[in-house]
PDB file of C-alpha atoms in Angstrom:
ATOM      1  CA  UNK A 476     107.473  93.758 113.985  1.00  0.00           C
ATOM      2  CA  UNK A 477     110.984  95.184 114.752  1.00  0.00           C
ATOM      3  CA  UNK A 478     110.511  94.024 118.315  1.00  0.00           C
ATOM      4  CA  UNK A 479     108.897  90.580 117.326  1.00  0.00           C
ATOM      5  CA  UNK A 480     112.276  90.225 114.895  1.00  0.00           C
ATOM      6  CA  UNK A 481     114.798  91.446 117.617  1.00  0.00           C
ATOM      7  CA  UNK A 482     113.512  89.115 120.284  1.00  0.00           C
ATOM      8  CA  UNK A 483     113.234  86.112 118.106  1.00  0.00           C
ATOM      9  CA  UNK A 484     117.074  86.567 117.334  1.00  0.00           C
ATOM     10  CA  UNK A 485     118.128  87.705 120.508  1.00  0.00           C
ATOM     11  CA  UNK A 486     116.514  84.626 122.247  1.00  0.00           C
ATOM     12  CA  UNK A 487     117.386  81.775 119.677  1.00  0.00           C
ATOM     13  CA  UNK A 488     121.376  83.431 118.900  1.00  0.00           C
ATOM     14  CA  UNK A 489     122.033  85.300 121.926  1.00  0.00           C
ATOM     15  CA  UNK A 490     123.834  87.910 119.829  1.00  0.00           C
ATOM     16  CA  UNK A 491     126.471  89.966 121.168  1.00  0.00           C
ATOM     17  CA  UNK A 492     125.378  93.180 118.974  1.00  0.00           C
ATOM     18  CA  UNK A 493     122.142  93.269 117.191  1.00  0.00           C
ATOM     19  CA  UNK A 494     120.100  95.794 114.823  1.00  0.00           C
ATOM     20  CA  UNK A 495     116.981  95.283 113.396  1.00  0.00           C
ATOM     21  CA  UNK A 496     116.071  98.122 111.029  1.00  0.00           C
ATOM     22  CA  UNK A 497     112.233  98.904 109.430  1.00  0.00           C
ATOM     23  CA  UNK A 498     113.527  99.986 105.982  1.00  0.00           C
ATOM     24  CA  UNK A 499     110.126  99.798 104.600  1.00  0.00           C
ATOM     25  CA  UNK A 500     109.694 103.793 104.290  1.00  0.00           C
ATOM     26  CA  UNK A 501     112.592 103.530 101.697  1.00  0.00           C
ATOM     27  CA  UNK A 502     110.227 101.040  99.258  1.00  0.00           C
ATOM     28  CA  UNK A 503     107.038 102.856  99.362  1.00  0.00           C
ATOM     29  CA  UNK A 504     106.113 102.564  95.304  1.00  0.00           C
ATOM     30  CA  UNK A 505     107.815  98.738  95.312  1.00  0.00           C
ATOM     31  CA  UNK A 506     106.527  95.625  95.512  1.00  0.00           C
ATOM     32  CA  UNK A 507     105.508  94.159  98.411  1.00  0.00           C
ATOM     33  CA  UNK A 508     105.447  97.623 100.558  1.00  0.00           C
ATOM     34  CA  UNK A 509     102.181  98.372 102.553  1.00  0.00           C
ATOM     35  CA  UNK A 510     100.420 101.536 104.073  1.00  0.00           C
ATOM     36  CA  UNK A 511     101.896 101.458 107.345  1.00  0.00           C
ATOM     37  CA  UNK A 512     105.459  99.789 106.727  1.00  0.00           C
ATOM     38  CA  UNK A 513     107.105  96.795 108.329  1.00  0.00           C
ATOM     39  CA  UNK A 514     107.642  94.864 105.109  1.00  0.00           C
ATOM     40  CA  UNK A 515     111.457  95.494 104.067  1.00  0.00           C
ATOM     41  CA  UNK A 516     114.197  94.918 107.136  1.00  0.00           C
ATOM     42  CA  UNK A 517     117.511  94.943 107.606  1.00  0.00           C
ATOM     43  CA  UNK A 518     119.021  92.783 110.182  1.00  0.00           C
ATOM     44  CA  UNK A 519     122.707  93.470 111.577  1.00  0.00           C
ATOM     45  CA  UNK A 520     123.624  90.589 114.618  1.00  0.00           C
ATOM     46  CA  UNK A 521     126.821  89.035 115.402  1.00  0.00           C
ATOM     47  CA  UNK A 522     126.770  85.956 117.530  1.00  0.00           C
ATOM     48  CA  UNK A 523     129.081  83.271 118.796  1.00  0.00           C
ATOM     49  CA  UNK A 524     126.019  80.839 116.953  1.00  0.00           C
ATOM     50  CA  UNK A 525     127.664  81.869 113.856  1.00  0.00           C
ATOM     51  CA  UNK A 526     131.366  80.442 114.454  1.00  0.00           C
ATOM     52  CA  UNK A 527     132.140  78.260 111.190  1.00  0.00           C
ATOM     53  CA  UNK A 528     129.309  78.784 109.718  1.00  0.00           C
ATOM     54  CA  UNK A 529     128.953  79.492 105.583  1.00  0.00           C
ATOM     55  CA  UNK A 530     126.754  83.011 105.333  1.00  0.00           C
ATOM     56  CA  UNK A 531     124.520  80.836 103.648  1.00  0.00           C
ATOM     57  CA  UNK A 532     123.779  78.680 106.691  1.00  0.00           C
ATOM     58  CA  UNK A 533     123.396  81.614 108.690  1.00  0.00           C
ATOM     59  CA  UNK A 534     120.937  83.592 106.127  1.00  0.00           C
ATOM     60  CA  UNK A 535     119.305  79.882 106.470  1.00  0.00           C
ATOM     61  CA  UNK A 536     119.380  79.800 110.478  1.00  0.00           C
ATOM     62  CA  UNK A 537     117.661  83.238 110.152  1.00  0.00           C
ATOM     63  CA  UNK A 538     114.932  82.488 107.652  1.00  0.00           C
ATOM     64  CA  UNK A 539     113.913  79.330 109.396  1.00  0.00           C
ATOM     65  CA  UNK A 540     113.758  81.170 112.860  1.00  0.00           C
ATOM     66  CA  UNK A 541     111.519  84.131 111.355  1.00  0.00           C
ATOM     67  CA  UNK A 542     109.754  81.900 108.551  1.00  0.00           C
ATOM     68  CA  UNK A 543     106.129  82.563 110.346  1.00  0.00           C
ATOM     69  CA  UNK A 544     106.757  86.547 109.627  1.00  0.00           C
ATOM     70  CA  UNK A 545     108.341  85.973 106.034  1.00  0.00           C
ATOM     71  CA  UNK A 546     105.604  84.148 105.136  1.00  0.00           C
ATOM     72  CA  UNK A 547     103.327  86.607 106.438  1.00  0.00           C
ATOM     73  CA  UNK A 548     104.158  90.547 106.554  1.00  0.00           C
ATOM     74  CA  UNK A 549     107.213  90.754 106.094  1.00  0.00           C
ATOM     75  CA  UNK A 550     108.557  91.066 101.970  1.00  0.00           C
ATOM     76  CA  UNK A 551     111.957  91.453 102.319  1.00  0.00           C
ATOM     77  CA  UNK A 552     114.928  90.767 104.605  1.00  0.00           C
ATOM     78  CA  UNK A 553     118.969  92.265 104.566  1.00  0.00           C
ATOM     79  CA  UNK A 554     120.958  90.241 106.617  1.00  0.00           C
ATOM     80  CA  UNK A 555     124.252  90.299 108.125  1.00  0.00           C
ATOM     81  CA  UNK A 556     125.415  87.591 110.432  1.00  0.00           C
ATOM     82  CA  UNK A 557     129.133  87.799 111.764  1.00  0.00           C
ATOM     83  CA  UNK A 558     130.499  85.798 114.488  1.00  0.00           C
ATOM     84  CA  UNK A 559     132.645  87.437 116.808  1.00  0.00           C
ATOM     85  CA  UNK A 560     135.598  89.115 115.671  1.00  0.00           C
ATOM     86  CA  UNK A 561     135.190  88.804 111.760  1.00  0.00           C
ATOM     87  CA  UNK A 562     135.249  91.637 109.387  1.00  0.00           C
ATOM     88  CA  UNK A 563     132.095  94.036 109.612  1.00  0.00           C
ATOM     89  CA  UNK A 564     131.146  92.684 113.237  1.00  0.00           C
TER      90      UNK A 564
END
């Protein structure tokens, strides 16, 4: 899944830095964690597709992209989207 997610960014955003991290070892007990992970991830990209955007828009631009695997097997996604040269980029 952390391939599928990294891809699926790196194609639509062409990101200058990205991280996708399975996180799902740290909710083992929680809702929405299975035997065998890849349910909670934390994404990390900065990309010039960002530039003027609200965070909002860019949490949206990254739901819609990955909708198929939120709706699916993955319970939980982090995000943070920078554009180039902001603070934490």
């Amino acid at each position: 899944m952390t391939d599928i997610i990294t891809n699926k960014l790196s194609e639509a955003f062409t990101p200058e830095s990205i991280a996708v991290i399975d996180e799902s070892h740290l909710h083992e007990g929680h809702a929405g964690h299975r035997p065998g992970g890849e349910t909670h991830f934390r994404v990390h990209i900065v990309s010039q597709a960002f530039e003027g955007k609200s965070r909002i828009d860019r949490h949206r631009m990254i739901n819609a992209l990955l909708a198929p695997e939120l709706e699916g097997s993955i319970h939980a996604l982090a995000i943070k989207a920078y554009a180039p040269g902001e603070a934490g980029a």
